Short mmCIF file of N, CA, C and O in Angstrom, two decimals:
data_model
loop_
_atom_site.label_atom_id
_atom_site.label_comp_id
_atom_site.label_asym_id
_atom_site.label_seq_id
_atom_site.Cartn_x
_atom_site.Cartn_y
_atom_site.Cartn_z
N UNK K 1 0.84 -1.18 0.00
CA UNK K 1 0.00 0.00 0.00
C UNK K 1 0.89 1.24 0.00
O UNK K 1 1.72 1.39 0.87
N UNK K 2 0.64 2.09 -0.98
CA UNK K 2 1.42 3.33 -1.08
C UNK K 2 0.62 4.57 -0.71
O UNK K 2 1.18 5.56 -0.26
N UNK K 3 -0.69 4.53 -0.95
CA UNK K 3 -1.52 5.70 -0.68
C UNK K 3 -2.90 5.26 -0.22
O UNK K 3 -3.50 4.37 -0.81
N UNK K 4 -3.39 5.93 0.84
CA UNK K 4 -4.71 5.65 1.40
C UNK K 4 -5.56 6.90 1.38
O UNK K 4 -5.04 8.01 1.53
N UNK K 5 -6.86 6.72 1.23
CA UNK K 5 -7.81 7.82 1.33
C UNK K 5 -8.70 7.54 2.52
O UNK K 5 -9.24 6.43 2.66
N UNK K 6 -8.85 8.51 3.41
CA UNK K 6 -9.76 8.36 4.54
C UNK K 6 -10.86 9.42 4.42
O UNK K 6 -10.58 10.58 4.16
N UNK K 7 -12.11 8.97 4.55
CA UNK K 7 -13.25 9.88 4.52
C UNK K 7 -13.46 10.40 5.94
O UNK K 7 -13.56 9.62 6.87
N UNK K 8 -13.54 11.72 6.07
CA UNK K 8 -13.64 12.33 7.40
C UNK K 8 -14.76 13.36 7.42
O UNK K 8 -14.73 14.31 6.64
N UNK K 9 -15.75 13.16 8.31
CA UNK K 9 -16.85 14.12 8.43
C UNK K 9 -16.97 14.73 9.82
O UNK K 9 -17.91 15.45 10.11
N UNK K 10 -16.03 14.42 10.69
CA UNK K 10 -16.06 14.97 12.05
C UNK K 10 -16.80 14.11 13.05
O UNK K 10 -16.78 14.40 14.24
N UNK K 11 -17.45 13.03 12.60
CA UNK K 11 -18.17 12.15 13.52
C UNK K 11 -17.19 11.25 14.27
O UNK K 11 -16.03 11.11 13.87
N UNK K 12 -17.67 10.62 15.33
CA UNK K 12 -16.82 9.69 16.08
C UNK K 12 -16.38 8.52 15.19
O UNK K 12 -15.26 8.05 15.29
N UNK K 13 -17.29 8.06 14.32
CA UNK K 13 -16.95 6.97 13.41
C UNK K 13 -15.83 7.37 12.46
O UNK K 13 -14.93 6.59 12.18
N UNK K 14 -15.88 8.61 11.97
CA UNK K 14 -14.82 9.04 11.04
C UNK K 14 -13.51 9.27 11.78
O UNK K 14 -12.44 9.09 11.21
N UNK K 15 -13.58 9.63 13.06
CA UNK K 15 -12.34 9.75 13.85
C UNK K 15 -11.72 8.37 14.05
O UNK K 15 -10.50 8.22 13.96
N UNK K 16 -12.56 7.36 14.29
CA UNK K 16 -12.05 5.99 14.40
C UNK K 16 -11.43 5.55 13.07
O UNK K 16 -10.38 4.91 13.04
N UNK K 17 -12.10 5.92 11.98
CA UNK K 17 -11.58 5.58 10.65
C UNK K 17 -10.23 6.26 10.41
O UNK K 17 -9.31 5.65 9.86
N UNK K 18 -10.12 7.53 10.85
CA UNK K 18 -8.85 8.25 10.67
C UNK K 18 -7.74 7.56 11.44
O UNK K 18 -6.64 7.37 10.92
N UNK K 19 -8.03 7.15 12.65
CA UNK K 19 -7.01 6.46 13.47
C UNK K 19 -6.61 5.12 12.83
O UNK K 19 -5.45 4.76 12.82
N UNK K 20 -7.60 4.42 12.28
CA UNK K 20 -7.31 3.15 11.59
C UNK K 20 -6.45 3.40 10.35
O UNK K 20 -5.51 2.67 10.08
N UNK K 21 -6.78 4.45 9.61
CA UNK K 21 -6.00 4.81 8.42
C UNK K 21 -4.58 5.19 8.81
O UNK K 21 -3.62 4.83 8.11
N UNK K 22 -4.43 5.90 9.92
CA UNK K 22 -3.08 6.25 10.42
C UNK K 22 -2.29 4.98 10.73
O UNK K 22 -1.10 4.89 10.40
N UNK K 23 -2.95 4.03 11.37
CA UNK K 23 -2.30 2.77 11.71
C UNK K 23 -1.80 2.06 10.44
O UNK K 23 -0.66 1.61 10.38
N UNK K 24 -2.66 1.98 9.45
CA UNK K 24 -2.28 1.33 8.18
C UNK K 24 -1.18 2.10 7.46
O UNK K 24 -0.22 1.51 6.96
N UNK K 25 -1.32 3.43 7.40
CA UNK K 25 -0.32 4.26 6.73
C UNK K 25 1.04 4.12 7.41
O UNK K 25 2.07 4.03 6.74
N UNK K 26 1.02 4.10 8.73
CA UNK K 26 2.27 3.96 9.48
C UNK K 26 2.90 2.59 9.22
O UNK K 26 4.10 2.49 8.97
N UNK K 27 2.08 1.55 9.24
CA UNK K 27 2.57 0.18 9.04
C UNK K 27 3.18 -0.01 7.65
O UNK K 27 4.19 -0.67 7.50
N UNK K 28 2.56 0.60 6.62
CA UNK K 28 3.01 0.41 5.24
C UNK K 28 3.83 1.58 4.71
O UNK K 28 4.15 1.60 3.52
N UNK K 29 4.13 2.56 5.56
CA UNK K 29 4.84 3.78 5.13
C UNK K 29 4.12 4.41 3.93
O UNK K 29 4.75 4.80 2.94
N UNK K 30 2.82 4.49 4.03
CA UNK K 30 1.99 5.01 2.94
C UNK K 30 1.62 6.47 3.17
O UNK K 30 1.61 6.93 4.31
N UNK K 31 1.32 7.16 2.09
CA UNK K 31 0.81 8.52 2.18
C UNK K 31 -0.68 8.43 2.49
O UNK K 31 -1.34 7.46 2.15
N UNK K 32 -1.19 9.48 3.13
CA UNK K 32 -2.59 9.50 3.52
C UNK K 32 -3.25 10.78 3.02
O UNK K 32 -2.69 11.87 3.17
N UNK K 33 -4.42 10.64 2.41
CA UNK K 33 -5.22 11.78 1.99
C UNK K 33 -6.52 11.71 2.77
O UNK K 33 -7.20 10.68 2.75
N UNK K 34 -6.85 12.79 3.49
CA UNK K 34 -8.10 12.86 4.24
C UNK K 34 -9.07 13.75 3.46
O UNK K 34 -8.73 14.88 3.12
N UNK K 35 -10.26 13.23 3.20
CA UNK K 35 -11.25 13.96 2.41
C UNK K 35 -12.51 14.22 3.23
O UNK K 35 -13.07 13.30 3.81
N UNK K 36 -12.92 15.48 3.24
CA UNK K 36 -14.20 15.87 3.82
C UNK K 36 -15.06 16.39 2.70
O UNK K 36 -14.60 17.16 1.86
N UNK K 37 -16.32 15.96 2.68
CA UNK K 37 -17.22 16.34 1.60
C UNK K 37 -18.41 17.09 2.18
O UNK K 37 -19.02 16.65 3.16
N UNK K 38 -18.73 18.21 1.54
CA UNK K 38 -19.86 19.04 1.95
C UNK K 38 -20.94 18.90 0.90
O UNK K 38 -20.67 19.02 -0.29
N UNK K 39 -22.17 18.64 1.35
CA UNK K 39 -23.30 18.56 0.41
C UNK K 39 -23.72 19.96 0.01
O UNK K 39 -23.88 20.82 0.87
N UNK K 40 -23.92 20.18 -1.29
CA UNK K 40 -24.33 21.52 -1.75
C UNK K 40 -25.79 21.78 -1.43
O UNK K 40 -26.57 20.85 -1.25
N UNK K 41 -26.17 23.06 -1.36
CA UNK K 41 -27.58 23.39 -1.16
C UNK K 41 -28.38 22.97 -2.39
O UNK K 41 -27.82 22.86 -3.48
N UNK K 42 -29.65 22.73 -2.20
CA UNK K 42 -30.52 22.34 -3.33
C UNK K 42 -31.46 23.47 -3.66
O UNK K 42 -32.15 23.95 -2.77
N UNK K 43 -31.59 23.96 -4.85
CA UNK K 43 -30.72 23.67 -5.98
C UNK K 43 -29.40 24.43 -5.83
O UNK K 43 -29.35 25.51 -5.25
N UNK K 44 -28.35 23.86 -6.36
CA UNK K 44 -27.01 24.45 -6.23
C UNK K 44 -26.87 25.66 -7.15
O UNK K 44 -27.22 25.61 -8.31
N UNK K 45 -26.35 26.74 -6.59
CA UNK K 45 -26.06 27.95 -7.35
C UNK K 45 -24.58 28.24 -7.16
O UNK K 45 -24.06 28.10 -6.06
N UNK K 46 -23.89 28.63 -8.23
CA UNK K 46 -22.43 28.82 -8.20
C UNK K 46 -21.98 29.70 -7.03
O UNK K 46 -21.01 29.37 -6.35
N UNK K 47 -22.66 30.80 -6.78
CA UNK K 47 -22.27 31.70 -5.70
C UNK K 47 -22.41 31.00 -4.35
O UNK K 47 -21.54 31.10 -3.50
N UNK K 48 -23.51 30.26 -4.18
CA UNK K 48 -23.71 29.53 -2.94
C UNK K 48 -22.66 28.44 -2.76
O UNK K 48 -22.19 28.21 -1.66
N UNK K 49 -22.30 27.76 -3.83
CA UNK K 49 -21.29 26.71 -3.74
C UNK K 49 -19.97 27.25 -3.23
O UNK K 49 -19.31 26.63 -2.40
N UNK K 50 -19.59 28.41 -3.74
CA UNK K 50 -18.34 29.04 -3.29
C UNK K 50 -18.40 29.33 -1.80
O UNK K 50 -17.46 29.06 -1.06
N UNK K 51 -19.51 29.91 -1.36
CA UNK K 51 -19.68 30.26 0.06
C UNK K 51 -19.70 29.01 0.93
O UNK K 51 -19.10 28.98 2.00
N UNK K 52 -20.39 27.97 0.46
CA UNK K 52 -20.47 26.71 1.21
C UNK K 52 -19.08 26.09 1.34
O UNK K 52 -18.68 25.66 2.42
N UNK K 53 -18.34 26.06 0.25
CA UNK K 53 -17.00 25.48 0.28
C UNK K 53 -16.08 26.28 1.20
O UNK K 53 -15.33 25.70 1.99
N UNK K 54 -16.17 27.59 1.13
CA UNK K 54 -15.33 28.44 1.98
C UNK K 54 -15.67 28.23 3.46
O UNK K 54 -14.77 28.06 4.29
N UNK K 55 -16.95 28.21 3.78
CA UNK K 55 -17.38 28.00 5.16
C UNK K 55 -16.97 26.61 5.66
O UNK K 55 -16.47 26.47 6.78
N UNK K 56 -17.18 25.60 4.84
CA UNK K 56 -16.82 24.23 5.23
C UNK K 56 -15.31 24.08 5.41
O UNK K 56 -14.85 23.42 6.34
N UNK K 57 -14.56 24.70 4.53
CA UNK K 57 -13.10 24.63 4.63
C UNK K 57 -12.64 25.23 5.95
O UNK K 57 -11.80 24.65 6.64
N UNK K 58 -13.21 26.38 6.32
CA UNK K 58 -12.86 27.00 7.61
C UNK K 58 -13.22 26.07 8.76
O UNK K 58 -12.43 25.90 9.70
N UNK K 59 -14.41 25.47 8.70
CA UNK K 59 -14.85 24.55 9.75
C UNK K 59 -13.88 23.37 9.88
O UNK K 59 -13.43 23.03 10.97
N UNK K 60 -13.58 22.73 8.75
CA UNK K 60 -12.73 21.55 8.79
C UNK K 60 -11.28 21.86 9.11
O UNK K 60 -10.58 21.02 9.68
N UNK K 61 -10.80 23.06 8.79
CA UNK K 61 -9.41 23.42 9.10
C UNK K 61 -9.14 23.29 10.60
O UNK K 61 -8.08 22.81 11.00
N UNK K 62 -10.12 23.70 11.41
CA UNK K 62 -9.97 23.54 12.86
C UNK K 62 -9.87 22.09 13.27
O UNK K 62 -9.04 21.72 14.11
N UNK K 63 -10.70 21.25 12.68
CA UNK K 63 -10.67 19.82 12.99
C UNK K 63 -9.39 19.17 12.46
O UNK K 63 -8.81 18.29 13.10
N UNK K 64 -8.96 19.61 11.28
CA UNK K 64 -7.76 19.03 10.65
C UNK K 64 -6.50 19.30 11.47
O UNK K 64 -5.57 18.50 11.44
N UNK K 65 -6.49 20.41 12.20
CA UNK K 65 -5.29 20.77 12.97
C UNK K 65 -4.91 19.65 13.95
O UNK K 65 -3.76 19.24 14.01
N UNK K 66 -5.90 19.16 14.69
CA UNK K 66 -5.63 18.07 15.65
C UNK K 66 -5.23 16.78 14.93
O UNK K 66 -4.34 16.06 15.39
N UNK K 67 -5.90 16.51 13.82
CA UNK K 67 -5.59 15.29 13.06
C UNK K 67 -4.19 15.35 12.47
O UNK K 67 -3.47 14.35 12.45
N UNK K 68 -3.80 16.53 12.02
CA UNK K 68 -2.46 16.70 11.45
C UNK K 68 -1.39 16.46 12.51
O UNK K 68 -0.39 15.79 12.26
N UNK K 69 -1.62 16.99 13.72
CA UNK K 69 -0.67 16.77 14.82
C UNK K 69 -0.57 15.28 15.15
O UNK K 69 0.53 14.77 15.39
N UNK K 70 -1.70 14.59 15.16
CA UNK K 70 -1.71 13.16 15.43
C UNK K 70 -0.93 12.41 14.36
O UNK K 70 -0.13 11.52 14.66
N UNK K 71 -1.14 12.77 13.09
CA UNK K 71 -0.43 12.12 11.99
C UNK K 71 1.08 12.37 12.09
O UNK K 71 1.88 11.45 11.90
N UNK K 72 1.45 13.61 12.39
CA UNK K 72 2.87 13.94 12.50
C UNK K 72 3.52 13.16 13.63
O UNK K 72 4.66 12.72 13.50
N UNK K 73 2.80 12.97 14.73
CA UNK K 73 3.36 12.21 15.86
C UNK K 73 3.61 10.75 15.48
O UNK K 73 4.43 10.08 16.08
N UNK K 74 2.87 10.26 14.47
CA UNK K 74 3.04 8.88 14.00
C UNK K 74 3.96 8.80 12.79
O UNK K 74 4.19 7.74 12.23
N UNK K 75 4.45 9.96 12.33
CA UNK K 75 5.34 9.99 11.18
C UNK K 75 4.65 9.72 9.86
O UNK K 75 5.26 9.23 8.91
N UNK K 76 3.36 10.07 9.77
CA UNK K 76 2.58 9.84 8.56
C UNK K 76 2.39 11.14 7.80
O UNK K 76 2.00 12.15 8.37
N UNK K 77 2.67 11.08 6.51
CA UNK K 77 2.47 12.22 5.61
C UNK K 77 0.98 12.27 5.25
O UNK K 77 0.46 11.34 4.64
N UNK K 78 0.30 13.36 5.64
CA UNK K 78 -1.13 13.47 5.39
C UNK K 78 -1.46 14.79 4.69
O UNK K 78 -0.84 15.81 4.96
N UNK K 79 -2.42 14.72 3.77
CA UNK K 79 -2.91 15.92 3.07
C UNK K 79 -4.42 15.95 3.27
O UNK K 79 -5.08 14.91 3.21
N UNK K 80 -4.97 17.13 3.50
CA UNK K 80 -6.40 17.29 3.75
C UNK K 80 -7.06 18.02 2.59
O UNK K 80 -6.51 18.98 2.06
N UNK K 81 -8.25 17.56 2.21
CA UNK K 81 -9.02 18.16 1.12
C UNK K 81 -10.47 18.32 1.55
O UNK K 81 -11.00 17.46 2.27
N UNK K 82 -11.11 19.37 1.07
CA UNK K 82 -12.54 19.57 1.26
C UNK K 82 -13.14 19.74 -0.12
O UNK K 82 -12.65 20.55 -0.92
N UNK K 83 -14.20 18.98 -0.41
CA UNK K 83 -14.88 19.08 -1.70
C UNK K 83 -16.38 19.20 -1.49
O UNK K 83 -16.89 18.82 -0.45
N UNK K 84 -17.05 19.72 -2.51
CA UNK K 84 -18.50 19.86 -2.48
C UNK K 84 -19.11 18.84 -3.42
O UNK K 84 -18.63 18.65 -4.54
N UNK K 85 -20.16 18.14 -2.96
CA UNK K 85 -20.85 17.17 -3.81
C UNK K 85 -21.47 16.08 -2.96
O UNK K 85 -21.57 16.20 -1.74
N UNK K 86 -21.88 15.01 -3.61
CA UNK K 86 -22.40 13.87 -2.88
C UNK K 86 -21.20 13.12 -2.29
O UNK K 86 -20.25 12.82 -3.01
N UNK K 87 -21.23 12.82 -0.99
CA UNK K 87 -20.06 12.20 -0.36
C UNK K 87 -19.55 10.94 -1.06
O UNK K 87 -18.35 10.83 -1.33
N UNK K 88 -20.42 10.00 -1.38
CA UNK K 88 -19.95 8.75 -2.02
C UNK K 88 -19.31 9.04 -3.36
O UNK K 88 -18.24 8.49 -3.68
N UNK K 89 -19.94 9.89 -4.16
CA UNK K 89 -19.39 10.22 -5.48
C UNK K 89 -18.01 10.86 -5.36
O UNK K 89 -17.09 10.51 -6.10
N UNK K 90 -17.88 11.80 -4.42
CA UNK K 90 -16.61 12.49 -4.26
C UNK K 90 -15.52 11.57 -3.72
O UNK K 90 -14.36 11.66 -4.14
N UNK K 91 -15.88 10.67 -2.82
CA UNK K 91 -14.91 9.71 -2.28
C UNK K 91 -14.39 8.79 -3.39
O UNK K 91 -13.18 8.62 -3.56
N UNK K 92 -15.32 8.24 -4.17
CA UNK K 92 -14.92 7.33 -5.26
C UNK K 92 -14.13 8.09 -6.32
O UNK K 92 -13.10 7.60 -6.81
N UNK K 93 -14.57 9.31 -6.66
CA UNK K 93 -13.87 10.11 -7.66
C UNK K 93 -12.44 10.41 -7.21
O UNK K 93 -11.49 10.25 -7.98
N UNK K 94 -12.30 10.84 -5.96
CA UNK K 94 -10.95 11.17 -5.48
C UNK K 94 -10.07 9.93 -5.39
O UNK K 94 -8.87 10.00 -5.67
N UNK K 95 -10.65 8.79 -5.01
CA UNK K 95 -9.88 7.55 -4.95
C UNK K 95 -9.32 7.20 -6.33
O UNK K 95 -8.16 6.80 -6.45
N UNK K 96 -10.13 7.39 -7.36
CA UNK K 96 -9.67 7.15 -8.73
C UNK K 96 -8.62 8.17 -9.14
O UNK K 96 -7.58 7.82 -9.71
N UNK K 97 -8.90 9.42 -8.86
CA UNK K 97 -8.01 10.53 -9.23
C UNK K 97 -6.63 10.36 -8.58
O UNK K 97 -5.61 10.57 -9.22
N UNK K 98 -6.62 9.99 -7.32
CA UNK K 98 -5.38 9.87 -6.56
C UNK K 98 -4.73 8.49 -6.71
O UNK K 98 -3.64 8.26 -6.19
N UNK K 99 -5.44 7.57 -7.36
CA UNK K 99 -4.95 6.19 -7.53
C UNK K 99 -4.56 5.56 -6.19
O UNK K 99 -3.48 5.00 -6.03
N UNK K 100 -5.49 5.67 -5.22
CA UNK K 100 -5.22 5.12 -3.90
C UNK K 100 -5.35 3.60 -3.91
O UNK K 100 -6.04 3.03 -4.75
N UNK K 101 -4.70 2.99 -2.96
CA UNK K 101 -4.75 1.54 -2.82
C UNK K 101 -5.91 1.08 -1.95
O UNK K 101 -6.34 -0.07 -2.03
N UNK K 102 -6.39 1.99 -1.08
CA UNK K 102 -7.51 1.64 -0.20
C UNK K 102 -8.21 2.90 0.29
O UNK K 102 -7.59 3.96 0.41
N UNK K 103 -9.49 2.74 0.57
CA UNK K 103 -10.31 3.79 1.17
C UNK K 103 -10.67 3.32 2.57
O UNK K 103 -11.07 2.17 2.75
N UNK K 104 -10.53 4.19 3.56
CA UNK K 104 -10.92 3.87 4.93
C UNK K 104 -12.02 4.85 5.32
O UNK K 104 -11.87 6.06 5.14
N UNK K 105 -13.12 4.31 5.83
CA UNK K 105 -14.23 5.19 6.20
C UNK K 105 -15.04 4.59 7.34
O UNK K 105 -14.99 3.39 7.58
N UNK K 106 -15.76 5.45 8.05
CA UNK K 106 -16.64 5.00 9.11
C UNK K 106 -17.90 4.39 8.53
O UNK K 106 -18.28 4.66 7.39
N UNK K 107 -18.56 3.61 9.35
CA UNK K 107 -19.78 2.92 8.91
C UNK K 107 -20.99 3.84 8.95
O UNK K 107 -21.78 3.88 8.02
N UNK K 108 -21.15 4.59 10.01
CA UNK K 108 -22.33 5.44 10.17
C UNK K 108 -21.99 6.70 10.96
O UNK K 108 -21.00 6.75 11.66
N UNK K 109 -22.88 7.70 10.85
CA UNK K 109 -22.72 8.95 11.58
C UNK K 109 -23.40 8.89 12.94
O UNK K 109 -23.81 7.83 13.39
N UNK K 110 -23.56 10.05 13.56
CA UNK K 110 -24.07 10.14 14.92
C UNK K 110 -25.60 10.11 15.01
O UNK K 110 -26.17 9.35 15.74
N UNK K 111 -26.27 10.99 14.29
CA UNK K 111 -27.72 11.10 14.40
C UNK K 111 -28.39 10.04 13.52
O UNK K 111 -27.74 9.40 12.70
N UNK K 112 -29.71 9.90 13.68
CA UNK K 112 -30.45 8.94 12.85
C UNK K 112 -30.26 9.27 11.38
O UNK K 112 -29.97 8.38 10.57
N UNK K 113 -30.40 10.54 11.02
CA UNK K 113 -30.25 10.96 9.62
C UNK K 113 -28.82 10.68 9.16
O UNK K 113 -28.61 10.14 8.08
N UNK K 114 -27.83 11.05 9.97
CA UNK K 114 -26.44 10.80 9.59
C UNK K 114 -26.19 9.30 9.44
O UNK K 114 -25.51 8.87 8.52
N UNK K 115 -26.75 8.50 10.36
CA UNK K 115 -26.55 7.05 10.27
C UNK K 115 -27.11 6.53 8.97
O UNK K 115 -26.49 5.73 8.28
N UNK K 116 -28.30 7.00 8.59
CA UNK K 116 -28.92 6.55 7.36
C UNK K 116 -28.11 7.02 6.15
O UNK K 116 -27.80 6.25 5.26
N UNK K 117 -27.76 8.32 6.14
CA UNK K 117 -27.02 8.86 5.00
C UNK K 117 -25.65 8.23 4.88
O UNK K 117 -25.25 7.81 3.80
N UNK K 118 -24.91 8.16 5.98
CA UNK K 118 -23.56 7.62 5.91
C UNK K 118 -23.57 6.12 5.67
O UNK K 118 -22.68 5.59 5.02
N UNK K 119 -24.59 5.43 6.18
CA UNK K 119 -24.70 4.01 5.86
C UNK K 119 -24.85 3.82 4.36
O UNK K 119 -24.23 2.94 3.76
N UNK K 120 -25.65 4.68 3.75
CA UNK K 120 -25.83 4.58 2.30
C UNK K 120 -24.57 5.03 1.57
O UNK K 120 -24.27 4.51 0.50
N UNK K 121 -23.83 5.96 2.13
CA UNK K 121 -22.57 6.39 1.53
C UNK K 121 -21.58 5.23 1.53
O UNK K 121 -20.96 4.94 0.52
N UNK K 122 -21.47 4.55 2.66
CA UNK K 122 -20.56 3.40 2.74
C UNK K 122 -20.95 2.33 1.72
O UNK K 122 -20.08 1.77 1.04
N UNK K 123 -22.24 2.07 1.58
CA UNK K 123 -22.70 1.07 0.62
C UNK K 123 -22.35 1.48 -0.81
O UNK K 123 -21.90 0.65 -1.61
N UNK K 124 -22.53 2.74 -1.13
CA UNK K 124 -22.22 3.21 -2.49
C UNK K 124 -20.73 3.14 -2.77
O UNK K 124 -20.31 2.75 -3.85
N UNK K 125 -19.93 3.54 -1.78
CA UNK K 125 -18.47 3.48 -1.96
C UNK K 125 -18.05 2.03 -2.16
O UNK K 125 -17.25 1.72 -3.06
N UNK K 126 -18.58 1.12 -1.35
CA UNK K 126 -18.25 -0.30 -1.51
C UNK K 126 -18.62 -0.81 -2.89
O UNK K 126 -17.91 -1.62 -3.48
N UNK K 127 -19.72 -0.32 -3.43
CA UNK K 127 -20.19 -0.77 -4.74
C UNK K 127 -19.36 -0.25 -5.91
O UNK K 127 -19.18 -0.94 -6.90
N UNK K 128 -18.87 0.99 -5.80
CA UNK K 128 -18.26 1.63 -6.96
C UNK K 128 -16.75 1.87 -6.88
O UNK K 128 -16.13 2.23 -7.87
N UNK K 129 -16.14 1.67 -5.74
CA UNK K 129 -14.70 1.92 -5.61
C UNK K 129 -13.89 0.88 -6.39
O UNK K 129 -14.26 -0.29 -6.45
N UNK K 130 -12.79 1.34 -6.95
CA UNK K 130 -11.91 0.47 -7.72
C UNK K 130 -10.93 -0.30 -6.82
O UNK K 130 -10.22 -1.18 -7.29
N UNK K 131 -10.91 0.07 -5.56
CA UNK K 131 -9.89 -0.46 -4.66
C UNK K 131 -10.52 -1.07 -3.40
O UNK K 131 -11.74 -1.06 -3.24
N UNK K 132 -9.69 -1.53 -2.52
CA UNK K 132 -10.13 -2.07 -1.23
C UNK K 132 -10.81 -0.97 -0.43
O UNK K 132 -10.35 0.19 -0.43
N UNK K 133 -11.90 -1.30 0.25
CA UNK K 133 -12.58 -0.35 1.13
C UNK K 133 -12.63 -0.96 2.52
O UNK K 133 -13.12 -2.06 2.70
N UNK K 134 -12.08 -0.23 3.49
CA UNK K 134 -12.11 -0.66 4.88
C UNK K 134 -13.17 0.16 5.59
O UNK K 134 -13.07 1.39 5.64
N UNK K 135 -14.20 -0.51 6.08
CA UNK K 135 -15.28 0.17 6.79
C UNK K 135 -15.09 -0.08 8.28
O UNK K 135 -15.12 -1.23 8.73
N UNK K 136 -14.88 1.00 9.01
CA UNK K 136 -14.59 0.91 10.44
C UNK K 136 -15.88 1.07 11.25
O UNK K 136 -16.65 1.99 11.01
N UNK K 137 -16.09 0.17 12.19
CA UNK K 137 -17.27 0.25 13.06
C UNK K 137 -16.89 0.80 14.40
O UNK K 137 -15.87 0.66 14.90
#
């Protein structure tokens, strides 16, 4: 394994997934890409998309700071990205784009809606990813 993609949404499940991805990256001396995906407003308007991406990037930058420190303490090279779109589509697209060897993601989110949405995201990623998918419970 040379490169891993971890899906991160700030939930406890995604934090567990990040830690699992760190473990794998450390073990295989692999690079790690952490992806956070923001759903666009419906209907999506270009001006709103820019504002949503900017706001989400600011939000995730705070969360990424702690994750980056954790990765550095383990000697893992990590890069963080924020994208707008459907989470499963963006995860699969980035995995293809980055030619990753594996995707690591949480199984479900915190709330009922998050659990339902993220459960369906995990199922879609498992169905369409070109590589190994590790689903962390």
